[in-house]
mmCIF file of N, CA and C and ligand atoms in Angstrom:
data_model
loop_
_atom_site.group_PDB
_atom_site.id
_atom_site.type_symbol
_atom_site.label_atom_id
_atom_site.label_comp_id
_atom_site.label_asym_id
_atom_site.label_seq_id
_atom_site.Cartn_x
_atom_site.Cartn_y
_atom_site.Cartn_z
ATOM 1 N N UNK A 1 -21.980 11.142 -66.343
ATOM 2 C CA UNK A 1 -20.594 11.267 -65.876
ATOM 3 C C UNK A 1 -19.740 10.115 -66.398
ATOM 4 N N UNK A 2 -20.340 8.886 -66.421
ATOM 5 C CA UNK A 2 -19.589 7.741 -66.916
ATOM 6 C C UNK A 2 -20.002 7.355 -68.332
ATOM 7 N N UNK A 3 -20.878 8.145 -68.932
ATOM 8 C CA UNK A 3 -21.387 7.808 -70.253
ATOM 9 C C UNK A 3 -20.383 8.111 -71.346
ATOM 10 N N UNK A 4 -20.759 7.691 -72.551
ATOM 11 C CA UNK A 4 -19.912 7.930 -73.711
ATOM 12 C C UNK A 4 -19.703 9.430 -73.872
ATOM 13 N N UNK A 5 -18.479 9.819 -74.117
ATOM 14 C CA UNK A 5 -18.149 11.234 -74.211
ATOM 15 C C UNK A 5 -17.334 11.705 -73.030
ATOM 16 N N UNK A 6 -17.356 10.939 -71.925
ATOM 17 C CA UNK A 6 -16.546 11.321 -70.773
ATOM 18 C C UNK A 6 -15.227 10.548 -70.810
ATOM 19 N N UNK A 7 -14.212 11.130 -70.204
ATOM 20 C CA UNK A 7 -12.908 10.463 -70.170
ATOM 21 C C UNK A 7 -12.984 9.175 -69.363
ATOM 22 N N UNK A 8 -13.835 9.158 -68.339
ATOM 23 C CA UNK A 8 -13.958 7.946 -67.517
ATOM 24 C C UNK A 8 -14.477 6.772 -68.342
ATOM 25 N N UNK A 9 -15.357 7.058 -69.309
ATOM 26 C CA UNK A 9 -15.857 5.995 -70.191
ATOM 27 C C UNK A 9 -14.692 5.386 -70.966
ATOM 28 N N UNK A 10 -13.885 6.227 -71.577
ATOM 29 C CA UNK A 10 -12.726 5.743 -72.339
ATOM 30 C C UNK A 10 -11.766 4.967 -71.448
ATOM 31 N N UNK A 11 -11.516 5.476 -70.243
ATOM 32 C CA UNK A 11 -10.531 4.865 -69.353
ATOM 33 C C UNK A 11 -11.010 3.497 -68.865
ATOM 34 N N UNK A 12 -12.235 3.422 -68.365
ATOM 35 C CA UNK A 12 -12.667 2.162 -67.747
ATOM 36 C C UNK A 12 -13.212 1.149 -68.744
ATOM 37 N N UNK A 13 -13.633 1.592 -69.927
ATOM 38 C CA UNK A 13 -14.071 0.651 -70.969
ATOM 39 C C UNK A 13 -12.918 0.297 -71.908
ATOM 40 N N UNK A 14 -11.743 0.948 -71.715
ATOM 41 C CA UNK A 14 -10.561 0.709 -72.547
ATOM 42 C C UNK A 14 -10.853 0.995 -74.020
ATOM 43 N N UNK A 15 -11.501 2.123 -74.256
ATOM 44 C CA UNK A 15 -11.849 2.515 -75.626
ATOM 45 C C UNK A 15 -10.962 3.663 -76.092
ATOM 46 N N UNK A 16 -10.938 3.862 -77.398
ATOM 47 C CA UNK A 16 -10.173 4.943 -78.016
ATOM 48 C C UNK A 16 -10.539 6.283 -77.367
ATOM 49 N N UNK A 17 -9.540 7.092 -76.992
ATOM 50 C CA UNK A 17 -9.850 8.375 -76.343
ATOM 51 C C UNK A 17 -10.587 9.361 -77.259
ATOM 52 N N UNK A 18 -10.476 9.186 -78.584
ATOM 53 C CA UNK A 18 -11.117 10.146 -79.488
ATOM 54 C C UNK A 18 -12.536 9.731 -79.896
ATOM 55 N N UNK A 19 -12.731 8.480 -80.345
ATOM 56 C CA UNK A 19 -14.062 8.095 -80.834
ATOM 57 C C UNK A 19 -14.866 7.296 -79.805
ATOM 58 N N UNK A 20 -14.211 6.769 -78.779
ATOM 59 C CA UNK A 20 -14.856 5.964 -77.726
ATOM 60 C C UNK A 20 -15.520 4.715 -78.293
ATOM 61 N N UNK A 21 -15.041 4.245 -79.444
ATOM 62 C CA UNK A 21 -15.600 3.022 -80.037
ATOM 63 C C UNK A 21 -14.533 1.970 -80.275
ATOM 64 N N UNK A 22 -13.381 2.357 -80.815
ATOM 65 C CA UNK A 22 -12.329 1.389 -81.105
ATOM 66 C C UNK A 22 -11.647 0.907 -79.833
ATOM 67 N N UNK A 23 -11.162 -0.335 -79.877
ATOM 68 C CA UNK A 23 -10.445 -0.891 -78.729
ATOM 69 C C UNK A 23 -9.084 -0.219 -78.608
ATOM 70 N N UNK A 24 -8.639 0.032 -77.391
ATOM 71 C CA UNK A 24 -7.335 0.646 -77.153
ATOM 72 C C UNK A 24 -6.254 -0.423 -76.987
ATOM 73 N N UNK A 25 -6.573 -1.471 -76.230
ATOM 74 C CA UNK A 25 -5.587 -2.510 -75.942
ATOM 75 C C UNK A 25 -5.760 -3.703 -76.869
ATOM 76 N N UNK A 26 -4.636 -4.405 -77.115
ATOM 77 C CA UNK A 26 -4.654 -5.605 -77.936
ATOM 78 C C UNK A 26 -5.438 -6.706 -77.231
ATOM 79 N N UNK A 27 -5.264 -6.799 -75.908
ATOM 80 C CA UNK A 27 -5.933 -7.842 -75.136
ATOM 81 C C UNK A 27 -6.275 -7.280 -73.762
ATOM 82 N N UNK A 28 -6.878 -8.089 -72.894
ATOM 83 C CA UNK A 28 -7.201 -7.609 -71.549
ATOM 84 C C UNK A 28 -5.937 -7.577 -70.683
ATOM 85 N N UNK A 29 -5.920 -6.788 -69.608
ATOM 86 C CA UNK A 29 -4.685 -6.579 -68.839
ATOM 87 C C UNK A 29 -4.086 -7.847 -68.231
ATOM 88 N N UNK A 30 -4.906 -8.878 -67.992
ATOM 89 C CA UNK A 30 -4.365 -10.078 -67.350
ATOM 90 C C UNK A 30 -3.938 -11.149 -68.356
ATOM 91 N N UNK A 31 -3.949 -10.823 -69.636
ATOM 92 C CA UNK A 31 -3.304 -11.658 -70.645
ATOM 93 C C UNK A 31 -1.833 -11.223 -70.622
ATOM 94 N N UNK A 32 -1.043 -11.860 -69.736
ATOM 95 C CA UNK A 32 0.267 -11.311 -69.364
ATOM 96 C C UNK A 32 1.262 -11.217 -70.516
ATOM 97 N N UNK A 33 1.120 -12.044 -71.554
ATOM 98 C CA UNK A 33 2.056 -11.944 -72.676
ATOM 99 C C UNK A 33 1.804 -10.680 -73.498
ATOM 100 N N UNK A 34 0.586 -10.113 -73.378
ATOM 101 C CA UNK A 34 0.257 -8.901 -74.136
ATOM 102 C C UNK A 34 -0.178 -7.768 -73.210
ATOM 103 N N UNK A 35 0.146 -7.853 -71.929
ATOM 104 C CA UNK A 35 -0.319 -6.861 -70.954
ATOM 105 C C UNK A 35 0.143 -5.462 -71.340
ATOM 106 N N UNK A 36 -0.789 -4.553 -71.462
ATOM 107 C CA UNK A 36 -0.458 -3.167 -71.746
ATOM 108 C C UNK A 36 -0.138 -2.882 -73.202
ATOM 109 N N UNK A 37 -0.158 -3.913 -74.071
ATOM 110 C CA UNK A 37 0.108 -3.670 -75.492
ATOM 111 C C UNK A 37 -1.085 -2.948 -76.106
ATOM 112 N N UNK A 38 -0.790 -1.912 -76.871
ATOM 113 C CA UNK A 38 -1.879 -1.147 -77.486
ATOM 114 C C UNK A 38 -1.807 -1.283 -78.992
ATOM 115 N N UNK A 39 -2.945 -1.108 -79.630
ATOM 116 C CA UNK A 39 -2.987 -1.116 -81.089
ATOM 117 C C UNK A 39 -2.182 0.084 -81.601
ATOM 118 N N UNK A 40 -1.565 -0.020 -82.789
ATOM 119 C CA UNK A 40 -0.837 1.143 -83.319
ATOM 120 C C UNK A 40 -1.775 2.303 -83.620
ATOM 121 N N UNK A 41 -2.992 1.980 -84.024
ATOM 122 C CA UNK A 41 -3.969 3.042 -84.282
ATOM 123 C C UNK A 41 -5.361 2.514 -83.998
ATOM 124 N N UNK A 42 -6.300 3.438 -83.856
ATOM 125 C CA UNK A 42 -7.682 3.050 -83.566
ATOM 126 C C UNK A 42 -8.289 2.357 -84.782
ATOM 127 N N UNK A 43 -8.895 1.159 -84.593
ATOM 128 C CA UNK A 43 -9.520 0.482 -85.733
ATOM 129 C C UNK A 43 -10.776 1.192 -86.246
ATOM 130 N N UNK A 44 -11.344 2.099 -85.470
ATOM 131 C CA UNK A 44 -12.578 2.788 -85.896
ATOM 132 C C UNK A 44 -12.298 4.157 -86.508
ATOM 133 N N UNK A 45 -11.471 4.974 -85.846
ATOM 134 C CA UNK A 45 -11.265 6.350 -86.338
ATOM 135 C C UNK A 45 -9.853 6.595 -86.873
ATOM 136 N N UNK A 46 -8.945 5.641 -86.707
ATOM 137 C CA UNK A 46 -7.612 5.781 -87.264
ATOM 138 C C UNK A 46 -6.661 6.633 -86.449
ATOM 139 N N UNK A 47 -7.048 7.037 -85.239
ATOM 140 C CA UNK A 47 -6.155 7.826 -84.389
ATOM 141 C C UNK A 47 -4.885 7.030 -84.088
ATOM 142 N N UNK A 48 -3.722 7.644 -84.331
ATOM 143 C CA UNK A 48 -2.454 6.980 -84.002
ATOM 144 C C UNK A 48 -2.255 7.074 -82.499
ATOM 145 N N UNK A 49 -2.320 5.925 -81.815
ATOM 146 C CA UNK A 49 -2.188 5.923 -80.358
ATOM 147 C C UNK A 49 -0.773 6.300 -79.917
ATOM 148 N N UNK A 50 0.217 5.899 -80.726
ATOM 149 C CA UNK A 50 1.616 6.213 -80.409
ATOM 150 C C UNK A 50 1.918 7.559 -81.047
ATOM 151 N N UNK A 51 1.625 8.652 -80.321
ATOM 152 C CA UNK A 51 1.750 9.984 -80.897
ATOM 153 C C UNK A 51 3.188 10.294 -81.312
ATOM 154 N N UNK A 52 4.162 9.763 -80.588
ATOM 155 C CA UNK A 52 5.572 9.949 -80.909
ATOM 156 C C UNK A 52 6.337 8.822 -80.226
ATOM 157 N N UNK A 53 7.592 8.551 -80.645
ATOM 158 C CA UNK A 53 8.339 7.468 -79.995
ATOM 159 C C UNK A 53 8.493 7.729 -78.498
ATOM 160 N N UNK A 54 8.265 6.717 -77.703
ATOM 161 C CA UNK A 54 8.396 6.844 -76.258
ATOM 162 C C UNK A 54 7.250 7.583 -75.592
ATOM 163 N N UNK A 55 6.147 7.725 -76.297
ATOM 164 C CA UNK A 55 5.005 8.498 -75.784
ATOM 165 C C UNK A 55 4.521 7.962 -74.437
ATOM 166 N N UNK A 56 4.534 6.644 -74.277
ATOM 167 C CA UNK A 56 3.957 6.056 -73.070
ATOM 168 C C UNK A 56 4.962 5.865 -71.929
ATOM 169 N N UNK A 57 6.231 6.243 -72.139
ATOM 170 C CA UNK A 57 7.177 6.191 -71.012
ATOM 171 C C UNK A 57 6.689 7.076 -69.865
ATOM 172 N N UNK A 58 6.109 8.198 -70.227
ATOM 173 C CA UNK A 58 5.651 9.138 -69.202
ATOM 174 C C UNK A 58 4.437 8.631 -68.438
ATOM 175 N N UNK A 59 3.813 7.565 -68.937
ATOM 176 C CA UNK A 59 2.678 6.976 -68.208
ATOM 177 C C UNK A 59 3.139 6.409 -66.868
ATOM 178 N N UNK A 60 4.454 6.272 -66.691
ATOM 179 C CA UNK A 60 4.941 5.766 -65.397
ATOM 180 C C UNK A 60 4.637 6.748 -64.264
ATOM 181 N N UNK A 61 4.500 8.036 -64.589
ATOM 182 C CA UNK A 61 4.107 8.999 -63.547
ATOM 183 C C UNK A 61 2.680 8.710 -63.088
ATOM 184 N N UNK A 62 1.826 8.374 -64.053
ATOM 185 C CA UNK A 62 0.441 8.015 -63.720
ATOM 186 C C UNK A 62 0.435 6.716 -62.921
ATOM 187 N N UNK A 63 1.254 5.766 -63.358
ATOM 188 C CA UNK A 63 1.346 4.484 -62.659
ATOM 189 C C UNK A 63 1.799 4.682 -61.214
ATOM 190 N N UNK A 64 2.760 5.575 -61.018
ATOM 191 C CA UNK A 64 3.247 5.892 -59.669
ATOM 192 C C UNK A 64 2.128 6.480 -58.815
ATOM 193 N N UNK A 65 1.368 7.412 -59.398
ATOM 194 C CA UNK A 65 0.254 8.034 -58.669
ATOM 195 C C UNK A 65 -0.797 6.995 -58.309
ATOM 196 N N UNK A 66 -1.084 6.077 -59.222
ATOM 197 C CA UNK A 66 -2.072 5.029 -58.945
ATOM 198 C C UNK A 66 -1.577 4.114 -57.825
ATOM 199 N N UNK A 67 -0.278 3.789 -57.846
ATOM 200 C CA UNK A 67 0.280 2.922 -56.799
ATOM 201 C C UNK A 67 0.216 3.611 -55.439
ATOM 202 N N UNK A 68 0.541 4.901 -55.395
ATOM 203 C CA UNK A 68 0.458 5.650 -54.134
ATOM 204 C C UNK A 68 -0.991 5.688 -53.646
ATOM 205 N N UNK A 69 -1.934 5.908 -54.563
ATOM 206 C CA UNK A 69 -3.357 5.917 -54.186
ATOM 207 C C UNK A 69 -3.770 4.565 -53.620
ATOM 208 N N UNK A 70 -3.258 3.491 -54.212
ATOM 209 C CA UNK A 70 -3.557 2.139 -53.704
ATOM 210 C C UNK A 70 -2.992 1.956 -52.298
ATOM 211 N N UNK A 71 -1.741 2.360 -52.099
ATOM 212 C CA UNK A 71 -1.112 2.219 -50.782
ATOM 213 C C UNK A 71 -1.896 2.998 -49.722
ATOM 214 N N UNK A 72 -2.231 4.237 -50.042
ATOM 215 C CA UNK A 72 -2.939 5.081 -49.078
ATOM 216 C C UNK A 72 -4.317 4.495 -48.775
ATOM 217 N N UNK A 73 -5.002 4.022 -49.814
ATOM 218 C CA UNK A 73 -6.329 3.418 -49.608
ATOM 219 C C UNK A 73 -6.239 2.226 -48.663
ATOM 220 N N UNK A 74 -5.265 1.348 -48.879
ATOM 221 C CA UNK A 74 -5.119 0.160 -48.026
ATOM 222 C C UNK A 74 -4.750 0.583 -46.602
ATOM 223 N N UNK A 75 -3.832 1.514 -46.486
ATOM 224 C CA UNK A 75 -3.377 1.956 -45.166
ATOM 225 C C UNK A 75 -4.521 2.589 -44.376
ATOM 226 N N UNK A 76 -5.272 3.491 -45.035
ATOM 227 C CA UNK A 76 -6.404 4.149 -44.364
ATOM 228 C C UNK A 76 -7.481 3.119 -44.019
ATOM 229 N N UNK A 77 -7.748 2.188 -44.937
ATOM 230 C CA UNK A 77 -8.755 1.150 -44.681
ATOM 231 C C UNK A 77 -8.387 0.314 -43.470
ATOM 232 N N UNK A 78 -7.125 -0.085 -43.379
ATOM 233 C CA UNK A 78 -6.696 -0.876 -42.225
ATOM 234 C C UNK A 78 -6.861 -0.090 -40.928
ATOM 235 N N UNK A 79 -6.481 1.186 -40.949
ATOM 236 C CA UNK A 79 -6.554 1.984 -39.724
ATOM 237 C C UNK A 79 -7.984 2.320 -39.326
ATOM 238 N N UNK A 80 -8.893 2.402 -40.298
ATOM 239 C CA UNK A 80 -10.288 2.697 -39.976
ATOM 240 C C UNK A 80 -11.066 1.455 -39.576
ATOM 241 N N UNK A 81 -10.910 0.375 -40.364
ATOM 242 C CA UNK A 81 -11.782 -0.782 -40.208
ATOM 243 C C UNK A 81 -11.126 -1.954 -39.476
ATOM 244 N N UNK A 82 -9.813 -2.054 -39.506
ATOM 245 C CA UNK A 82 -9.118 -3.173 -38.870
ATOM 246 C C UNK A 82 -7.961 -2.650 -38.002
ATOM 247 N N UNK A 83 -8.260 -1.800 -37.021
ATOM 248 C CA UNK A 83 -7.172 -1.157 -36.266
ATOM 249 C C UNK A 83 -6.351 -2.136 -35.422
ATOM 250 N N UNK A 84 -6.874 -3.331 -35.155
ATOM 251 C CA UNK A 84 -6.128 -4.272 -34.318
ATOM 252 C C UNK A 84 -5.061 -5.041 -35.100
ATOM 253 N N UNK A 85 -5.074 -4.935 -36.449
ATOM 254 C CA UNK A 85 -4.073 -5.651 -37.238
ATOM 255 C C UNK A 85 -2.736 -4.911 -37.197
ATOM 256 N N UNK A 86 -1.647 -5.672 -37.191
ATOM 257 C CA UNK A 86 -0.314 -5.082 -37.061
ATOM 258 C C UNK A 86 0.156 -4.466 -38.385
ATOM 259 N N UNK A 87 1.275 -3.752 -38.307
ATOM 260 C CA UNK A 87 1.882 -3.148 -39.498
ATOM 261 C C UNK A 87 2.287 -4.231 -40.496
ATOM 262 N N UNK A 88 2.693 -5.397 -39.970
ATOM 263 C CA UNK A 88 3.060 -6.518 -40.855
ATOM 264 C C UNK A 88 1.901 -6.931 -41.745
ATOM 265 N N UNK A 89 0.694 -6.978 -41.190
ATOM 266 C CA UNK A 89 -0.487 -7.301 -41.991
ATOM 267 C C UNK A 89 -0.738 -6.231 -43.036
ATOM 268 N N UNK A 90 -0.541 -4.971 -42.661
ATOM 269 C CA UNK A 90 -0.749 -3.873 -43.618
ATOM 270 C C UNK A 90 0.234 -3.983 -44.782
ATOM 271 N N UNK A 91 1.493 -4.246 -44.452
ATOM 272 C CA UNK A 91 2.502 -4.378 -45.510
ATOM 273 C C UNK A 91 2.176 -5.581 -46.383
ATOM 274 N N UNK A 92 1.767 -6.683 -45.746
ATOM 275 C CA UNK A 92 1.391 -7.877 -46.502
ATOM 276 C C UNK A 92 0.231 -7.599 -47.448
ATOM 277 N N UNK A 93 -0.763 -6.858 -46.962
ATOM 278 C CA UNK A 93 -1.923 -6.528 -47.808
ATOM 279 C C UNK A 93 -1.497 -5.632 -48.968
ATOM 280 N N UNK A 94 -0.618 -4.662 -48.686
ATOM 281 C CA UNK A 94 -0.146 -3.766 -49.748
ATOM 282 C C UNK A 94 0.608 -4.560 -50.813
ATOM 283 N N UNK A 95 1.507 -5.461 -50.384
ATOM 284 C CA UNK A 95 2.262 -6.281 -51.341
ATOM 285 C C UNK A 95 1.306 -7.167 -52.138
ATOM 286 N N UNK A 96 0.343 -7.791 -51.459
ATOM 287 C CA UNK A 96 -0.616 -8.672 -52.131
ATOM 288 C C UNK A 96 -1.410 -7.918 -53.198
ATOM 289 N N UNK A 97 -2.014 -6.798 -52.805
ATOM 290 C CA UNK A 97 -2.842 -6.063 -53.766
ATOM 291 C C UNK A 97 -2.004 -5.428 -54.874
ATOM 292 N N UNK A 98 -0.768 -5.040 -54.570
ATOM 293 C CA UNK A 98 0.100 -4.504 -55.619
ATOM 294 C C UNK A 98 0.403 -5.581 -56.661
ATOM 295 N N UNK A 99 0.717 -6.792 -56.193
ATOM 296 C CA UNK A 99 1.019 -7.875 -57.136
ATOM 297 C C UNK A 99 -0.208 -8.231 -57.974
ATOM 298 N N UNK A 100 -1.366 -8.291 -57.335
ATOM 299 C CA UNK A 100 -2.593 -8.669 -58.053
ATOM 300 C C UNK A 100 -3.000 -7.594 -59.067
ATOM 301 N N UNK A 101 -2.845 -6.332 -58.680
ATOM 302 C CA UNK A 101 -3.369 -5.240 -59.510
ATOM 303 C C UNK A 101 -2.355 -4.643 -60.482
ATOM 304 N N UNK A 102 -1.091 -5.056 -60.422
ATOM 305 C CA UNK A 102 -0.074 -4.457 -61.283
ATOM 306 C C UNK A 102 -0.432 -4.481 -62.773
ATOM 307 N N UNK A 103 -0.878 -5.610 -63.350
ATOM 308 C CA UNK A 103 -1.211 -5.564 -64.792
ATOM 309 C C UNK A 103 -2.332 -4.583 -65.093
ATOM 310 N N UNK A 104 -3.327 -4.516 -64.211
ATOM 311 C CA UNK A 104 -4.447 -3.603 -64.442
ATOM 312 C C UNK A 104 -4.004 -2.144 -64.306
ATOM 313 N N UNK A 105 -3.205 -1.845 -63.279
ATOM 314 C CA UNK A 105 -2.741 -0.465 -63.082
ATOM 315 C C UNK A 105 -1.808 -0.026 -64.214
ATOM 316 N N UNK A 106 -1.024 -0.977 -64.732
ATOM 317 C CA UNK A 106 -0.131 -0.677 -65.857
ATOM 318 C C UNK A 106 -0.951 -0.265 -67.080
ATOM 319 N N UNK A 107 -1.986 -1.055 -67.382
ATOM 320 C CA UNK A 107 -2.851 -0.738 -68.523
ATOM 321 C C UNK A 107 -3.600 0.570 -68.273
ATOM 322 N N UNK A 108 -4.104 0.717 -67.060
ATOM 323 C CA UNK A 108 -4.857 1.916 -66.709
ATOM 324 C C UNK A 108 -3.992 3.167 -66.856
ATOM 325 N N UNK A 109 -2.723 3.083 -66.457
ATOM 326 C CA UNK A 109 -1.852 4.248 -66.545
ATOM 327 C C UNK A 109 -1.660 4.675 -67.997
ATOM 328 N N UNK A 110 -1.587 3.704 -68.925
ATOM 329 C CA UNK A 110 -1.401 4.054 -70.334
ATOM 330 C C UNK A 110 -2.622 4.758 -70.905
ATOM 331 N N UNK A 111 -3.803 4.243 -70.580
ATOM 332 C CA UNK A 111 -4.992 4.862 -71.185
ATOM 333 C C UNK A 111 -5.309 6.199 -70.511
ATOM 334 N N UNK A 112 -4.979 6.332 -69.222
ATOM 335 C CA UNK A 112 -5.148 7.644 -68.572
ATOM 336 C C UNK A 112 -4.213 8.656 -69.231
ATOM 337 N N UNK A 113 -2.955 8.238 -69.481
ATOM 338 C CA UNK A 113 -1.988 9.124 -70.132
ATOM 339 C C UNK A 113 -2.486 9.536 -71.512
ATOM 340 N N UNK A 114 -3.012 8.586 -72.280
ATOM 341 C CA UNK A 114 -3.535 8.906 -73.614
ATOM 342 C C UNK A 114 -4.680 9.902 -73.513
ATOM 343 N N UNK A 115 -5.503 9.761 -72.460
ATOM 344 C CA UNK A 115 -6.645 10.672 -72.302
ATOM 345 C C UNK A 115 -6.238 12.087 -71.904
ATOM 346 N N UNK A 116 -4.999 12.264 -71.428
ATOM 347 C CA UNK A 116 -4.503 13.619 -71.183
ATOM 348 C C UNK A 116 -4.330 14.373 -72.511
ATOM 349 N N UNK A 117 -4.032 13.638 -73.580
ATOM 350 C CA UNK A 117 -3.629 14.275 -74.831
ATOM 351 C C UNK A 117 -4.664 14.197 -75.943
ATOM 352 N N UNK A 118 -5.592 13.238 -75.869
ATOM 353 C CA UNK A 118 -6.611 13.099 -76.908
ATOM 354 C C UNK A 118 -7.979 13.349 -76.289
ATOM 355 N N UNK A 119 -8.804 14.090 -76.987
ATOM 356 C CA UNK A 119 -10.149 14.408 -76.498
ATOM 357 C C UNK A 119 -11.204 13.735 -77.358
ATOM 358 N N UNK A 120 -12.364 13.549 -76.756
ATOM 359 C CA UNK A 120 -13.489 12.935 -77.460
ATOM 360 C C UNK A 120 -13.987 13.845 -78.559
ATOM 361 N N UNK A 121 -14.202 13.253 -79.736
ATOM 362 C CA UNK A 121 -14.809 13.974 -80.857
ATOM 363 C C UNK A 121 -15.953 13.117 -81.358
ATOM 364 N N UNK A 122 -17.152 13.623 -81.251
ATOM 365 C CA UNK A 122 -18.333 12.863 -81.646
ATOM 366 C C UNK A 122 -18.342 12.607 -83.148
ATOM 367 N N UNK A 123 -18.810 11.421 -83.541
ATOM 368 C CA UNK A 123 -18.988 11.035 -84.948
ATOM 369 C C UNK A 123 -17.698 11.123 -85.766
ATOM 370 N N UNK A 124 -16.591 10.696 -85.178
ATOM 371 C CA UNK A 124 -15.336 10.702 -85.918
ATOM 372 C C UNK A 124 -15.266 9.458 -86.795
ATOM 373 N N UNK A 125 -14.936 9.619 -88.083
ATOM 374 C CA UNK A 125 -14.855 8.466 -88.979
ATOM 375 C C UNK A 125 -13.410 8.018 -89.151
ATOM 376 N N UNK A 126 -13.181 7.055 -90.024
ATOM 377 C CA UNK A 126 -11.856 6.437 -90.176
ATOM 378 C C UNK A 126 -10.825 7.436 -90.672
ATOM 379 N N UNK A 127 -11.222 8.524 -91.323
ATOM 380 C CA UNK A 127 -10.270 9.538 -91.776
ATOM 381 C C UNK A 127 -9.901 10.519 -90.677
ATOM 382 N N UNK A 128 -10.510 10.362 -89.491
ATOM 383 C CA UNK A 128 -10.196 11.253 -88.393
ATOM 384 C C UNK A 128 -10.939 12.573 -88.465
ATOM 385 N N UNK A 129 -11.931 12.649 -89.357
ATOM 386 C CA UNK A 129 -12.718 13.885 -89.451
ATOM 387 C C UNK A 129 -14.137 13.611 -88.978
ATOM 388 N N UNK A 130 -14.765 14.628 -88.462
ATOM 389 C CA UNK A 130 -16.143 14.464 -87.992
ATOM 390 C C UNK A 130 -17.081 14.396 -89.193
ATOM 391 N N UNK A 131 -17.970 13.394 -89.196
ATOM 392 C CA UNK A 131 -18.929 13.293 -90.300
ATOM 393 C C UNK A 131 -20.018 14.352 -90.118
ATOM 394 N N UNK A 132 -20.636 14.758 -91.254
ATOM 395 C CA UNK A 132 -21.568 15.871 -91.187
ATOM 396 C C UNK A 132 -23.020 15.417 -91.322
ATOM 397 N N UNK A 133 -23.270 14.099 -91.262
ATOM 398 C CA UNK A 133 -24.632 13.621 -91.506
ATOM 399 C C UNK A 133 -25.544 13.700 -90.294
ATOM 400 N N UNK A 134 -25.054 14.085 -89.141
ATOM 401 C CA UNK A 134 -25.969 14.335 -88.021
ATOM 402 C C UNK A 134 -25.356 15.241 -86.987
HETATM 403 ZN ZN1 ZN B 201 -10.990 5.907 -82.287
#
């Protein structure tokens, strides 16, 4: 399920959605000067990550969904495990985790968006074609 060939592998390992070998991001999400910056194309298979101008603007919908999932997770966790804590603590926890996780969720939203449009192709070479040697 999490192995090479699954979308989850590409998403959580930050690998190219097509070959699952090339790096997707220029740097890690907490390198704030380059947070969310992606390579123009895959260094292994040559897939153009920027399919068209503004391709990743729509990743904000994914980012919104991830933020809502984070809020709901924190809210449900507080109500299940820490019911004596006030709403102020819940809001504080939501703000804290949102600030801490924003660079990661931003990067995650971009690679999830890319995985909506690009699929894994086994043995893809730099020309973007599948090799026939195995
Ligand atoms: Zn690739």
